Amino acid sequence: MSQSSVEQVPLTALQGITADAWQEISRACEEPDWVRDLRQKAWEAYVETPLPTLRDEDWRRTDYRELQLEDLLLYMPAGIEAACEADLPESLRSHSETGDDWGGMVVQVNSEIALTRLDETLQAQGVILAPLAQAVHTHPELVQPHLGRIVTPDDGKFPALHGAFFSGGIFCYVPPDTTVELPIQALVWMNAENIAVFPHVLLVADRGSQVTFVERYASPTLEAQSFSCPATEVVAKDGAQVRHVTIQDWGRHVIELGFQRLRVDNDGHLLTILAATGGKLVKNYVDNSFAGSGVEAFHRGFFFTDGTQHMDYKTMQDHLAPYSTSDLLIKGALRDRSRAVFTGVINVRKGSKRTDAYQENRNLLLSKRARSDSIPILEIDNDDVRCTHGSATGQVDQEELFYVMAHGLNKNDAARMLVEGFFSEVIQHTPLDGVQAQLAGKVQEKMAGWQVED
Amino acid sequence: MATEQPFFLIDDLHVEIEENEILRGVDLSVKRGEIHAIMGPNGSGKSTLAHTLMGHPSYEATAGQVLFNGEDILERDPNDRAKLGIFLAFQYPLAIPGVSTLNFLRTSLKAVKQEEISARQFRKHLLEKMDLLKISREFAGRYLNDGFSGGEKKRMEILQMAVLEPELAVLDEIDSGLDIDAIRAVGEGISSLMHPEMSIVIITHYPRILHYVRPDYVHIMVDGKIRQSGGFELAEELEAKGYDVLLKEVMQTSS
């Protein structure tokens, strides 16, 4: 393809995964050379990496061949101008407004940032919250050391694709020894069909800082397919305390293939919450990388599938240094003919002595036609460690059901109570009351119309 | 004792579990205000009786009837039986992680009484009962039975009974696994809840708790049938002789 043919194609009509297409995005954003170089390297990796197929161990349970990547528009403007949250459409605000008091809010609509707001108190503390496309110009010294280096093109075909095509994007920086009292929310909203979005979140919590950050992916449900290929990079530097919440609530037309990596340095504290309820077909890597020693990491998450949803989450507790502790619990419930795959990896690298890692996955099959796979993987290259895992999948327990029914609740109400309790054990760790109530409400919503099977 | 019709009557009840007959014709007649103790060795069918009375789906009644206020309840779901005013204290209470004791009992009370009760009103009701039974208020906010000791779980069952105010309480081995002090606490708790409009069927292996919950009638169950009935003295006799000796005598008399 020649240079001249590209210039006739407006950004809004970009279609087809080609070098010209990402170059057009880069050009339109007037990116510095180093960002363009990142895209170039990612593109090269993308071209060299074969598409994962059902023959790859990691992909053999998730068939994404329905994804029609070549037919999707690769850049879609926000089409929304918002000076403040009140200007945002009601459908979007029904997600972002939780009753919690937000210190900062960034909203990406499709491929563009529609709103960035940061409280003056946080600005005065030196906190930065900005569109990534802007931050690469204004704060290269903070962005360049991390962008594309936490999640890299080597992480796979889709991280590489993301690296070449990312657009919009959110950058958040918390200066050393700064405690951000109010939480920050990044919302990625998609309101068009037949599009592909490549949202990027880069959160850098500098030494000794504290921050609560919520990432939310949501959209209405539309007819035709849309594709989300996000990447999240989180860096918690020495002694930082990061509370990170990911809420995946896409509409039922969305295919998502995403990658998250959270790197924690010496003595960092990490709390993560994952809540996945949306999408048509979703596969996400959630990679927790304990690069420093003395890390304490606590992970809680849930997924809830219904209809014909397919969700595939692979978590990693990657212990690269000694004396760190990680504790992960993921719970899942499956309704109807839905399907879920959970793979939990604990990786204790050589030299990571005194690692204490725990992983548990519990799944509840709410229908005989639903299917779930739970795959624990322990890779331990060390002696002096403690690693344990547990996995259990089953239906609503008959004895528990009888116990609750004996207290006056009919079978469905009793089962609902048990399912809500099942999730509440995870949701209760969510740091924000409003978000916590919202997630509990989401579980109730997913239970609507459900009848316990005999 | 009063001469009115028994409000709770078990008549020739036969029960199978997985096609094994466990209960082979149980008869029991309970009037309002009475306490009945059903005693028996392990495997005699005591817990089967308790589960059957509450409607556990694995236990199938193949013959006989169970009348509560004149109505046969054997076809009723467990929740309907609870609404009628029957309460079962479980031998092995289940933990319900994610549901606080307060929420569980409020939901339960609303379902049983079929009326709304405000959160505030219920809280007051619950705390009163907790104080009465000398149960720390801290338990209200904890997940039901989650991480509770054996004794704590049993006291929670009594708390539930106090909150739900049933007409008939079936207590399945409420004393099992408890030390002497805990048996006393649980026993005294039960006694404090007893009133003339209520009846209790207390199922136990050991006579000790009956010193705190003094039964009007004691029944010895062996091999799926009540073989001997008497007053409190039967429990005392059992305490003195032990099951081996007493059972020999019982079986000789009944055969």
XYZ file of C-alpha atoms in Angstrom:
709
model
C 0.000 0.000 0.000
C 1.353 3.379 -0.903
C 1.498 6.459 1.239
C -0.768 8.410 -1.108
C -3.654 5.974 -0.898
C -3.675 6.300 2.911
C -4.025 10.032 2.937
C -7.357 9.728 1.167
C -8.752 7.620 3.999
C -10.096 9.654 6.885
C -9.379 8.384 10.399
C -13.021 7.583 10.842
C -13.018 5.153 7.954
C -9.944 3.154 8.926
C -10.537 -0.497 8.315
C -8.268 -3.480 8.006
C -5.270 -4.337 10.150
C -2.440 -2.711 8.226
C 0.640 -0.648 9.000
C -0.950 2.260 7.174
C -3.889 2.154 9.542
C -1.910 2.505 12.782
C 0.396 5.042 11.164
C -2.645 7.115 10.351
C -3.709 7.024 14.003
C -0.220 7.993 15.102
C -0.071 10.828 12.597
C -3.490 12.171 13.525
C -2.420 12.300 17.180
C 0.824 14.054 16.217
C 2.710 11.614 18.373
C 6.336 12.031 19.371
C 8.765 9.708 17.638
C 9.271 7.492 20.659
C 5.559 6.647 20.764
C 5.566 5.969 17.063
C 8.556 3.688 17.601
C 6.605 1.779 20.227
C 3.814 1.262 17.725
C 6.302 0.188 15.084
C 7.863 -2.437 17.357
C 4.439 -3.667 18.420
C 3.386 -3.897 14.795
C 6.457 -5.938 13.946
C 5.707 -8.295 16.830
C 2.101 -8.512 15.692
C 3.101 -9.481 12.183
C 5.556 -12.078 13.438
C 3.216 -13.622 16.019
C 0.812 -16.221 14.700
C -2.849 -15.886 15.610
C -3.553 -18.100 18.587
C -5.719 -21.057 17.706
C -7.551 -23.815 19.511
C -4.342 -25.793 19.299
C -2.606 -23.395 21.686
C -2.941 -24.556 25.279
C -3.917 -21.058 26.412
C -6.620 -20.730 23.796
C -7.999 -24.176 23.407
C -11.131 -23.430 25.423
C -11.854 -20.061 23.887
C -12.801 -19.917 20.256
C -12.845 -16.318 19.062
C -13.193 -17.043 15.349
C -16.443 -15.108 15.251
C -14.348 -11.945 15.617
C -14.485 -10.140 12.275
C -11.546 -7.853 12.859
C -11.126 -6.891 9.206
C -14.678 -5.552 9.037
C -14.463 -3.271 12.054
C -13.731 0.434 12.101
C -10.480 0.990 13.951
C -11.104 4.521 15.117
C -14.393 5.985 16.243
C -14.635 9.517 17.637
C -16.314 10.094 20.972
C -19.068 12.257 19.500
C -19.633 13.621 23.003
C -18.310 16.886 24.374
C -18.455 17.054 28.133
C -17.080 19.814 30.321
C -18.191 18.026 33.454
C -19.839 14.772 34.481
C -23.313 16.277 34.272
C -22.840 16.701 30.523
C -22.388 12.979 30.019
C -25.292 10.921 28.720
C -27.557 9.376 31.319
C -26.871 5.808 30.146
C -23.181 6.325 30.826
C -23.682 8.045 34.148
C -25.800 5.151 35.365
C -22.526 3.247 35.448
C -20.063 5.873 36.655
C -22.219 7.468 39.339
C -22.058 5.143 42.286
C -22.757 7.485 45.160
C -19.052 7.551 45.946
C -17.181 10.820 45.911
C -14.732 10.719 42.997
C -11.559 12.777 43.156
C -10.929 12.288 39.478
C -12.794 10.990 36.460
C -11.669 10.210 32.949
C -14.119 9.035 30.363
C -13.060 7.492 27.100
C -15.863 7.148 24.591
C -14.921 4.810 21.764
C -11.447 5.903 20.633
C -11.315 9.316 22.257
C -11.252 10.922 25.663
C -14.499 12.807 26.234
C -13.871 14.097 29.736
C -11.024 14.518 32.167
C -11.667 15.972 35.582
C -9.394 16.088 38.597
C -10.215 17.753 41.906
C -8.163 20.835 42.678
C -6.932 19.283 45.909
C -5.512 16.365 43.962
C -3.984 18.698 41.397
C -2.353 20.628 44.219
C -0.882 17.361 45.505
C 0.786 16.899 42.142
C -1.489 14.098 40.982
C -1.740 13.927 37.207
C -4.787 12.600 35.411
C -4.667 13.153 31.669
C -5.456 11.678 28.298
C -2.517 9.500 27.369
C -2.184 11.197 23.988
C -1.611 14.447 25.848
C 0.619 13.024 28.575
C 3.133 11.680 26.066
C 3.766 15.336 25.154
C 3.453 16.980 28.553
C 5.002 14.327 30.821
C 7.266 12.123 28.716
C 9.615 11.646 31.681
C 6.804 9.930 33.594
C 5.181 8.079 30.728
C 8.081 6.864 28.632
C 9.706 4.635 31.280
C 6.508 2.578 31.559
C 4.326 2.864 28.483
C 4.448 -0.382 26.560
C 7.029 -1.776 28.971
C 4.722 -3.353 31.529
C 2.430 -4.949 28.966
C 4.667 -5.567 25.979
C 4.163 -6.801 22.436
C 5.888 -10.000 23.574
C 2.869 -10.796 25.746
C 0.989 -12.116 22.753
C -0.746 -11.438 19.511
C -3.404 -9.181 20.978
C -1.173 -7.158 23.305
C 0.942 -6.587 20.187
C -2.121 -5.522 18.221
C -3.017 -3.194 21.040
C 0.514 -1.773 21.072
C 0.198 -0.781 17.446
C -3.364 0.522 17.503
C -4.034 1.971 20.970
C -6.045 5.173 20.959
C -7.604 7.404 23.555
C -5.854 6.202 26.670
C -5.643 7.302 30.263
C -2.623 8.305 32.260
C -2.585 8.698 36.022
C 0.397 9.545 38.165
C 0.601 9.830 41.943
C 3.752 11.540 43.276
C 5.936 10.012 45.995
C 4.520 9.794 49.528
C 1.206 11.211 48.413
C -2.019 9.830 49.767
C -4.907 10.369 47.417
C -7.933 10.392 49.686
C -10.601 10.296 46.999
C -10.779 7.522 44.437
C -10.208 8.002 40.730
C -12.354 6.411 38.056
C -11.478 5.652 34.467
C -14.491 4.718 32.374
C -14.235 3.311 28.900
C -17.568 3.555 27.143
C -18.419 2.223 23.721
C -21.610 3.369 22.020
C -21.159 2.172 18.449
C -21.249 -1.185 16.736
C -18.854 -2.554 14.145
C -15.936 -0.836 15.816
C -12.740 -1.907 17.517
C -11.374 0.020 20.473
C -7.912 -0.191 21.971
C -8.117 1.574 25.332
C -5.007 1.941 27.404
C -4.648 2.669 31.106
C -1.315 3.583 32.615
C -1.306 4.124 36.366
C 1.947 4.975 38.100
C 1.891 5.126 41.894
C 5.245 6.498 42.932
C 7.175 5.532 46.089
C 5.092 5.469 49.239
C 1.955 6.805 47.593
C -1.584 5.572 48.132
C -4.364 5.533 45.602
C -7.682 3.849 44.829
C -8.310 3.487 41.120
C -11.388 2.061 39.434
C -11.325 0.957 35.820
C -14.665 0.406 34.255
C -15.575 -0.934 30.828
C -19.196 -0.583 29.851
C -21.525 -0.159 26.920
C -25.119 -0.667 25.973
C -25.926 -3.893 24.162
C -26.084 -3.369 20.404
C -26.821 -5.615 17.443
C -23.596 -6.016 15.506
C -20.249 -6.982 16.871
C -17.736 -4.653 18.510
C -14.275 -5.471 19.722
C -12.316 -4.305 22.725
C -8.599 -4.905 22.919
C -7.510 -3.107 26.084
C -4.267 -3.027 27.977
C -3.716 -1.862 31.514
C -0.338 -1.097 32.975
C -0.078 -0.428 36.690
C 3.150 0.308 38.498
C 3.233 0.413 42.287
C 6.682 1.603 43.204
C 8.465 0.904 46.493
C 6.088 1.113 49.422
C 3.131 2.247 47.337
C -0.343 1.074 48.304
C -2.633 0.602 45.357
C -6.244 -0.459 45.440
C -7.312 -1.326 41.938
C -10.826 -2.266 40.862
C -11.701 -3.536 37.397
C -15.328 -3.687 36.365
C -16.106 -5.336 33.056
C -19.706 -4.656 32.130
C -19.711 -4.605 28.342
C -22.872 -4.982 26.329
C -23.660 -8.415 25.013
C -22.332 -7.714 21.517
C -18.749 -7.103 22.656
C -15.818 -9.406 22.138
C -12.906 -8.530 24.373
C -9.373 -9.859 24.320
C -7.471 -7.930 26.941
C -4.341 -7.837 29.011
C -3.635 -6.291 32.404
C -0.376 -6.267 34.269
C 0.187 -4.797 37.678
C 3.788 -4.526 38.767
C 4.536 -4.124 42.452
C 7.963 -3.102 43.700
C 9.542 -3.540 47.139
C 7.151 -3.480 50.083
C 4.248 -2.462 47.892
C 0.701 -3.282 48.859
C -1.817 -4.252 46.247
C -5.523 -4.907 46.601
C -7.351 -5.830 43.420
C -11.013 -6.443 42.806
C -12.263 -7.903 39.557
C -15.941 -7.884 38.645
C -16.801 -9.348 35.267
C -20.400 -9.644 34.185
C -20.596 -8.357 30.628
C -19.529 -9.093 27.083
C -20.305 -11.796 24.598
C -16.928 -13.464 24.502
C -14.207 -12.260 26.827
C -10.688 -13.429 27.398
C -8.493 -11.486 29.740
C -5.102 -11.918 31.244
C -4.730 -10.452 34.708
C -1.084 -10.559 35.517
C 0.208 -9.556 38.927
C 3.929 -9.190 38.871
C 5.666 -8.961 42.237
C 8.953 -7.496 41.146
C 10.034 -6.384 44.595
C 10.435 -8.201 47.870
C 8.113 -7.836 50.831
C 5.053 -7.293 48.662
C 1.629 -7.936 50.100
C -1.025 -8.613 47.514
C -4.668 -9.434 48.048
C -6.854 -10.297 45.073
C -10.564 -10.855 45.065
C -12.720 -11.232 42.003
C -15.833 -12.675 40.500
C -17.404 -13.416 37.188
C -21.043 -14.146 36.483
C -22.101 -15.447 33.095
C -25.535 -16.092 31.627
C -27.200 -16.774 28.294
C -24.482 -17.856 25.896
C -21.747 -15.687 27.376
C -18.224 -16.992 27.308
C -15.628 -15.690 29.755
C -12.056 -16.733 30.102
C -9.869 -15.201 32.795
C -6.300 -16.121 33.445
C -4.692 -14.704 36.541
C -1.037 -14.793 37.397
C 0.674 -14.333 40.744
C 4.201 -13.931 39.513
C 6.702 -13.906 42.366
C 9.966 -12.515 41.064
C 11.500 -11.629 44.431
C 11.623 -13.063 47.956
C 9.431 -12.453 51.013
C 6.224 -11.612 49.229
C 2.711 -12.747 50.012
C -0.166 -13.070 47.586
C -3.688 -14.275 48.223
C -6.186 -14.693 45.420
C -9.815 -15.777 45.438
C -11.929 -15.784 42.301
C -15.545 -16.857 42.384
C -17.727 -17.563 39.419
C -21.369 -18.348 38.777
C -22.749 -19.611 35.503
C -26.317 -19.563 34.301
C -28.097 -20.954 31.268
C -25.745 -22.211 28.564
C -22.847 -19.949 29.457
C -19.282 -21.040 29.652
C -16.366 -19.919 31.787
C -12.721 -20.761 31.972
C -10.560 -19.764 34.889
C -6.853 -20.392 34.892
C -4.918 -19.390 37.976
C -1.164 -19.429 37.813
C 1.230 -19.082 40.713
C 4.739 -18.651 39.483
C 7.558 -18.575 41.999
C 10.773 -17.707 40.246
C 14.197 -18.870 41.270
C 15.451 -16.987 44.294
C 11.998 -15.915 45.454
C 12.454 -17.587 48.809
C 9.880 -17.319 51.559
C 7.124 -16.701 49.062
C 3.686 -17.283 50.511
C 1.124 -17.622 47.755
C -2.451 -18.781 47.889
C -4.972 -19.214 45.141
C -8.572 -20.346 45.226
C -11.300 -20.618 42.631
C -14.874 -21.527 43.455
C -17.558 -21.838 40.837
C -21.271 -22.247 41.121
C -23.127 -23.917 38.282
C -26.625 -22.482 38.247
C -27.692 -24.550 35.263
C -26.977 -28.064 34.116
C -26.169 -26.735 30.660
C -23.513 -24.310 31.849
C -19.919 -25.396 31.769
C -16.923 -24.200 33.685
C -13.276 -25.136 33.642
C -10.935 -24.353 36.484
C -7.259 -24.815 35.860
C -4.737 -24.195 38.624
C -1.096 -24.035 37.602
C 1.727 -23.916 40.121
C 5.198 -23.314 38.797
C 7.608 -23.310 41.677
C 11.311 -23.011 41.141
C 12.225 -22.854 44.804
C 12.207 -24.842 48.030
C 11.635 -22.408 50.800
C 8.118 -21.340 49.853
C 4.525 -21.964 50.800
C 2.081 -22.268 47.933
C -1.401 -23.627 48.175
C -4.383 -23.678 45.918
C -7.943 -24.849 45.988
C -10.603 -25.274 43.379
C -14.197 -26.347 43.668
C -17.082 -26.305 41.229
C -20.562 -27.404 42.067
C -24.220 -26.619 42.172
C -26.055 -24.849 44.944
C -25.485 -27.079 47.937
C -28.605 -29.130 48.740
C -27.965 -29.167 52.470
C -27.489 -25.404 52.551
C -30.656 -25.039 50.521
C -32.585 -27.206 52.979
C -31.181 -25.233 55.894
C -32.347 -21.920 54.463
C -35.720 -23.345 53.386
C -36.228 -24.683 56.877
C -36.086 -21.034 57.893
C -39.083 -20.138 55.781
C -37.627 -19.166 52.413
C -38.976 -20.838 49.297
C -36.542 -22.730 47.132
C -35.758 -19.903 44.734
C -35.390 -17.278 47.417
C -33.210 -19.614 49.445
C -30.983 -20.316 46.453
C -30.768 -16.621 45.662
C -29.699 -15.876 49.196
C -26.970 -18.472 48.907
C -25.753 -17.118 45.569
C -25.748 -13.547 46.823
C -23.876 -14.649 49.917
C -21.422 -16.510 47.720
C -20.555 -13.306 45.873
C -20.831 -11.073 48.891
C -17.759 -12.777 50.338
C -15.810 -11.269 47.444
C -17.689 -8.002 46.959
C -17.312 -7.015 50.619
C -13.624 -6.360 49.969
C -14.391 -3.647 47.421
C -12.968 -0.466 48.883
C -15.842 1.879 47.965
C -19.310 1.574 49.478
C -21.080 2.819 46.367
C -19.221 0.460 44.074
C -19.823 -2.345 46.524
C -23.587 -1.753 46.448
C -23.476 -1.445 42.677
C -21.747 -4.814 42.320
C -24.220 -6.449 44.713
C -26.994 -4.970 42.564
C -25.335 -6.360 39.466
C -25.413 -9.834 40.971
C -29.124 -9.439 41.714
C -29.672 -8.261 38.153
C -27.879 -11.319 36.808
C -30.078 -13.540 38.986
C -33.305 -12.080 37.598
C -35.662 -14.740 36.319
C -33.447 -17.542 37.488
C -35.150 -20.649 38.821
C -33.324 -23.300 40.757
C -33.202 -26.548 38.794
C -34.236 -29.837 40.373
C -51.846 -32.626 81.540
C -54.466 -30.959 79.385
C -57.036 -33.144 77.709
C -57.385 -31.287 74.384
C -56.469 -32.904 71.067
C -52.729 -33.210 70.413
C -51.723 -30.413 68.055
C -48.830 -32.480 66.796
C -49.299 -36.133 65.968
C -47.026 -38.646 64.316
C -48.909 -41.708 63.256
C -47.201 -44.920 62.094
C -44.517 -43.024 60.195
C -42.318 -45.045 57.871
C -39.371 -43.324 56.200
C -36.825 -44.467 53.663
C -33.586 -42.981 52.561
C -32.222 -44.362 49.303
C -34.675 -47.249 49.633
C -33.475 -48.229 53.092
C -36.214 -48.114 55.647
C -34.983 -46.146 58.644
C -38.206 -45.327 60.461
C -40.494 -48.293 60.896
C -43.705 -46.949 62.324
C -43.084 -44.057 64.660
C -45.974 -42.848 66.817
C -45.877 -39.702 68.881
C -48.518 -37.425 70.278
C -47.656 -33.957 71.528
C -49.973 -31.415 73.126
C -49.399 -27.724 73.503
C -47.107 -26.801 76.325
C -45.436 -30.206 76.480
C -41.801 -31.122 76.254
C -41.032 -34.546 74.812
C -37.594 -36.083 74.768
C -36.716 -38.699 72.196
C -33.679 -40.662 73.221
C -31.880 -43.491 71.587
C -28.538 -44.899 70.603
C -26.698 -43.858 67.455
C -28.357 -45.115 64.325
C -31.762 -45.533 65.924
C -33.365 -43.079 63.490
C -33.566 -39.972 65.690
C -32.015 -37.600 63.174
C -33.984 -39.146 60.344
C -37.119 -38.284 62.280
C -35.929 -34.683 62.740
C -35.106 -34.251 59.050
C -38.370 -35.852 57.993
C -40.407 -33.572 60.213
C -38.843 -30.559 58.491
C -39.191 -32.024 54.992
C -35.658 -32.840 53.902
C -35.956 -33.984 50.269
C -33.730 -37.043 50.715
C -36.074 -38.616 53.247
C -39.132 -40.246 51.801
C -42.146 -40.978 53.935
C -43.601 -44.213 52.593
C -46.425 -44.649 55.078
C -48.138 -42.926 57.964
C -48.853 -39.288 58.572
C -47.634 -36.272 60.475
C -50.443 -34.006 61.589
C -49.800 -30.451 62.669
C -52.936 -28.683 63.897
C -54.861 -31.464 62.204
C -53.236 -31.054 58.805
C -50.952 -33.649 57.223
C -47.713 -31.806 56.476
C -45.753 -34.589 54.796
C -46.292 -33.188 51.312
C -45.353 -29.668 52.365
C -42.085 -27.969 51.486
C -39.731 -27.138 54.357
C -40.495 -23.410 54.031
C -44.236 -24.058 54.345
C -43.651 -26.070 57.487
C -41.615 -23.187 58.883
C -44.524 -20.856 58.111
C -46.908 -23.173 59.940
C -44.787 -22.674 63.034
C -42.391 -25.604 63.020
C -38.753 -25.003 63.760
C -35.867 -27.428 63.500
C -32.634 -26.781 65.375
C -30.014 -28.560 63.317
C -27.533 -30.991 64.763
C -24.976 -29.624 62.321
C -25.944 -26.014 61.608
C -24.683 -24.805 58.246
C -22.523 -21.762 57.740
C -23.870 -19.227 55.276
C -20.852 -17.113 54.314
C -21.719 -13.732 52.901
C -25.012 -13.469 54.816
C -24.930 -11.814 58.209
C -26.765 -13.382 61.118
C -28.906 -10.264 61.296
C -29.875 -10.330 57.639
C -30.469 -14.040 57.629
C -32.795 -13.912 60.597
C -34.628 -10.836 59.376
C -35.262 -12.491 56.019
C -36.279 -15.651 57.791
C -38.665 -13.883 60.163
C -40.277 -11.978 57.284
C -40.773 -15.249 55.407
C -42.117 -17.155 58.388
C -44.492 -14.465 59.657
C -45.221 -13.198 56.142
C -45.105 -9.602 57.193
C -42.728 -6.688 56.777
C -40.527 -5.767 59.645
C -38.338 -2.700 59.468
C -34.601 -3.099 59.805
C -34.657 -0.958 62.911
C -37.510 -2.844 64.533
C -35.894 -6.168 63.760
C -32.555 -5.102 65.122
C -34.193 -4.243 68.413
C -36.033 -7.586 68.461
C -32.822 -9.487 67.731
C -30.689 -7.674 70.270
C -33.298 -8.279 72.975
C -33.177 -12.001 72.267
C -29.389 -11.985 72.183
C -29.258 -10.294 75.557
C -31.812 -12.738 76.935
C -29.704 -15.694 75.789
C -26.461 -13.984 76.835
C -25.104 -14.067 73.289
C -22.635 -11.325 72.414
C -24.202 -8.693 70.150
C -21.115 -8.904 67.991
C -22.545 -12.061 66.398
C -25.349 -10.083 64.739
C -23.010 -8.630 62.146
C -20.996 -11.769 61.535
C -21.732 -14.148 58.689
C -24.109 -16.816 59.953
C -22.182 -19.626 61.624
C -19.116 -18.808 59.536
C -16.093 -19.691 61.620
C -18.235 -20.196 64.728
C -17.263 -22.869 67.234
C -19.536 -25.865 67.747
C -20.986 -24.311 70.880
C -21.533 -20.956 69.209
C -23.398 -22.584 66.359
C -25.707 -24.414 68.763
C -26.418 -21.205 70.625
C -27.218 -19.575 67.297
C -29.842 -22.257 66.694
C -31.436 -21.337 69.998
C -31.247 -17.672 69.056
C -33.073 -18.483 65.827
C -35.745 -20.276 67.780
C -36.058 -17.254 70.049
C -36.438 -14.908 67.098
C -38.831 -17.035 65.048
C -41.031 -17.991 68.029
C -42.277 -21.326 66.648
C -45.204 -23.303 68.009
C -43.236 -26.513 67.741
C -39.468 -26.708 68.110
C -37.686 -29.894 67.153
C -34.192 -29.818 68.608
C -31.929 -32.359 66.961
C -29.033 -33.248 69.264
C -28.688 -29.679 70.363
C -26.268 -30.897 73.032
C -23.916 -32.905 70.822
C -20.326 -31.795 70.852
C -20.860 -29.390 73.731
C -18.943 -29.310 76.977
C -20.731 -29.266 80.330
C -20.882 -25.486 80.610
C -22.157 -25.075 77.070
C -24.850 -27.710 77.627
C -25.979 -25.756 80.661
C -26.037 -22.472 78.720
C -27.939 -23.994 75.809
C -30.310 -25.895 78.098
C -31.138 -22.877 80.187
C -31.615 -20.855 77.015
C -34.187 -23.334 75.739
C -36.023 -23.393 79.050
C -36.234 -19.624 79.138
C -38.026 -19.641 75.781
C -40.589 -22.273 76.696
C -44.159 -21.123 77.250
C -47.571 -22.832 77.550
C -48.500 -22.314 73.885
C -45.326 -23.933 72.640
C -44.109 -27.508 72.446
C -40.647 -28.945 72.232
C -39.427 -32.265 70.905
C -35.871 -32.634 72.061
C -33.853 -35.381 70.440
C -30.787 -36.442 72.345
C -28.393 -39.263 72.956
C -27.410 -38.113 76.437
C -29.682 -37.388 79.375
C -27.627 -34.481 80.687
C -29.403 -31.650 78.905
C -32.739 -32.907 80.191
C -31.775 -31.601 83.622
C -32.098 -28.108 82.154
C -34.920 -28.785 79.722
C -37.066 -31.060 81.843
C -39.302 -33.193 79.625
C -42.851 -34.194 80.480
C -42.374 -37.381 78.500
C -39.352 -39.440 77.558
C -39.385 -41.877 74.633
C -36.760 -44.435 73.822
C -36.262 -45.012 70.132
C -34.548 -48.127 68.866
C -34.297 -49.370 65.326
C -36.690 -46.850 63.842
C -39.486 -47.191 66.354
C -40.353 -45.806 69.741
C -40.044 -48.814 72.017
C -40.733 -47.343 75.392
C -42.263 -44.177 76.751
C -42.400 -42.780 80.227
C -41.860 -39.732 82.338
C -38.660 -38.032 83.373
C -37.795 -41.108 85.454
C -37.090 -43.021 82.243
C -34.275 -40.611 81.461
C -32.954 -41.056 84.979
C -33.105 -44.818 84.597
C -31.185 -44.531 81.352
C -28.620 -42.329 83.016
C -28.140 -44.906 85.762
C -28.099 -48.054 83.625
C -26.739 -46.896 80.298
C -28.115 -47.842 76.874
C -26.791 -51.424 76.819
C -28.636 -52.589 79.886
C -31.767 -50.538 79.322
C -32.083 -51.567 75.697
C -31.851 -55.230 76.565
C -34.724 -54.787 78.987
C -36.687 -52.715 76.494
C -36.253 -55.188 73.654
C -37.234 -58.092 75.886
C -40.428 -56.328 76.904
C -41.372 -55.304 73.383
C -40.686 -58.681 71.772
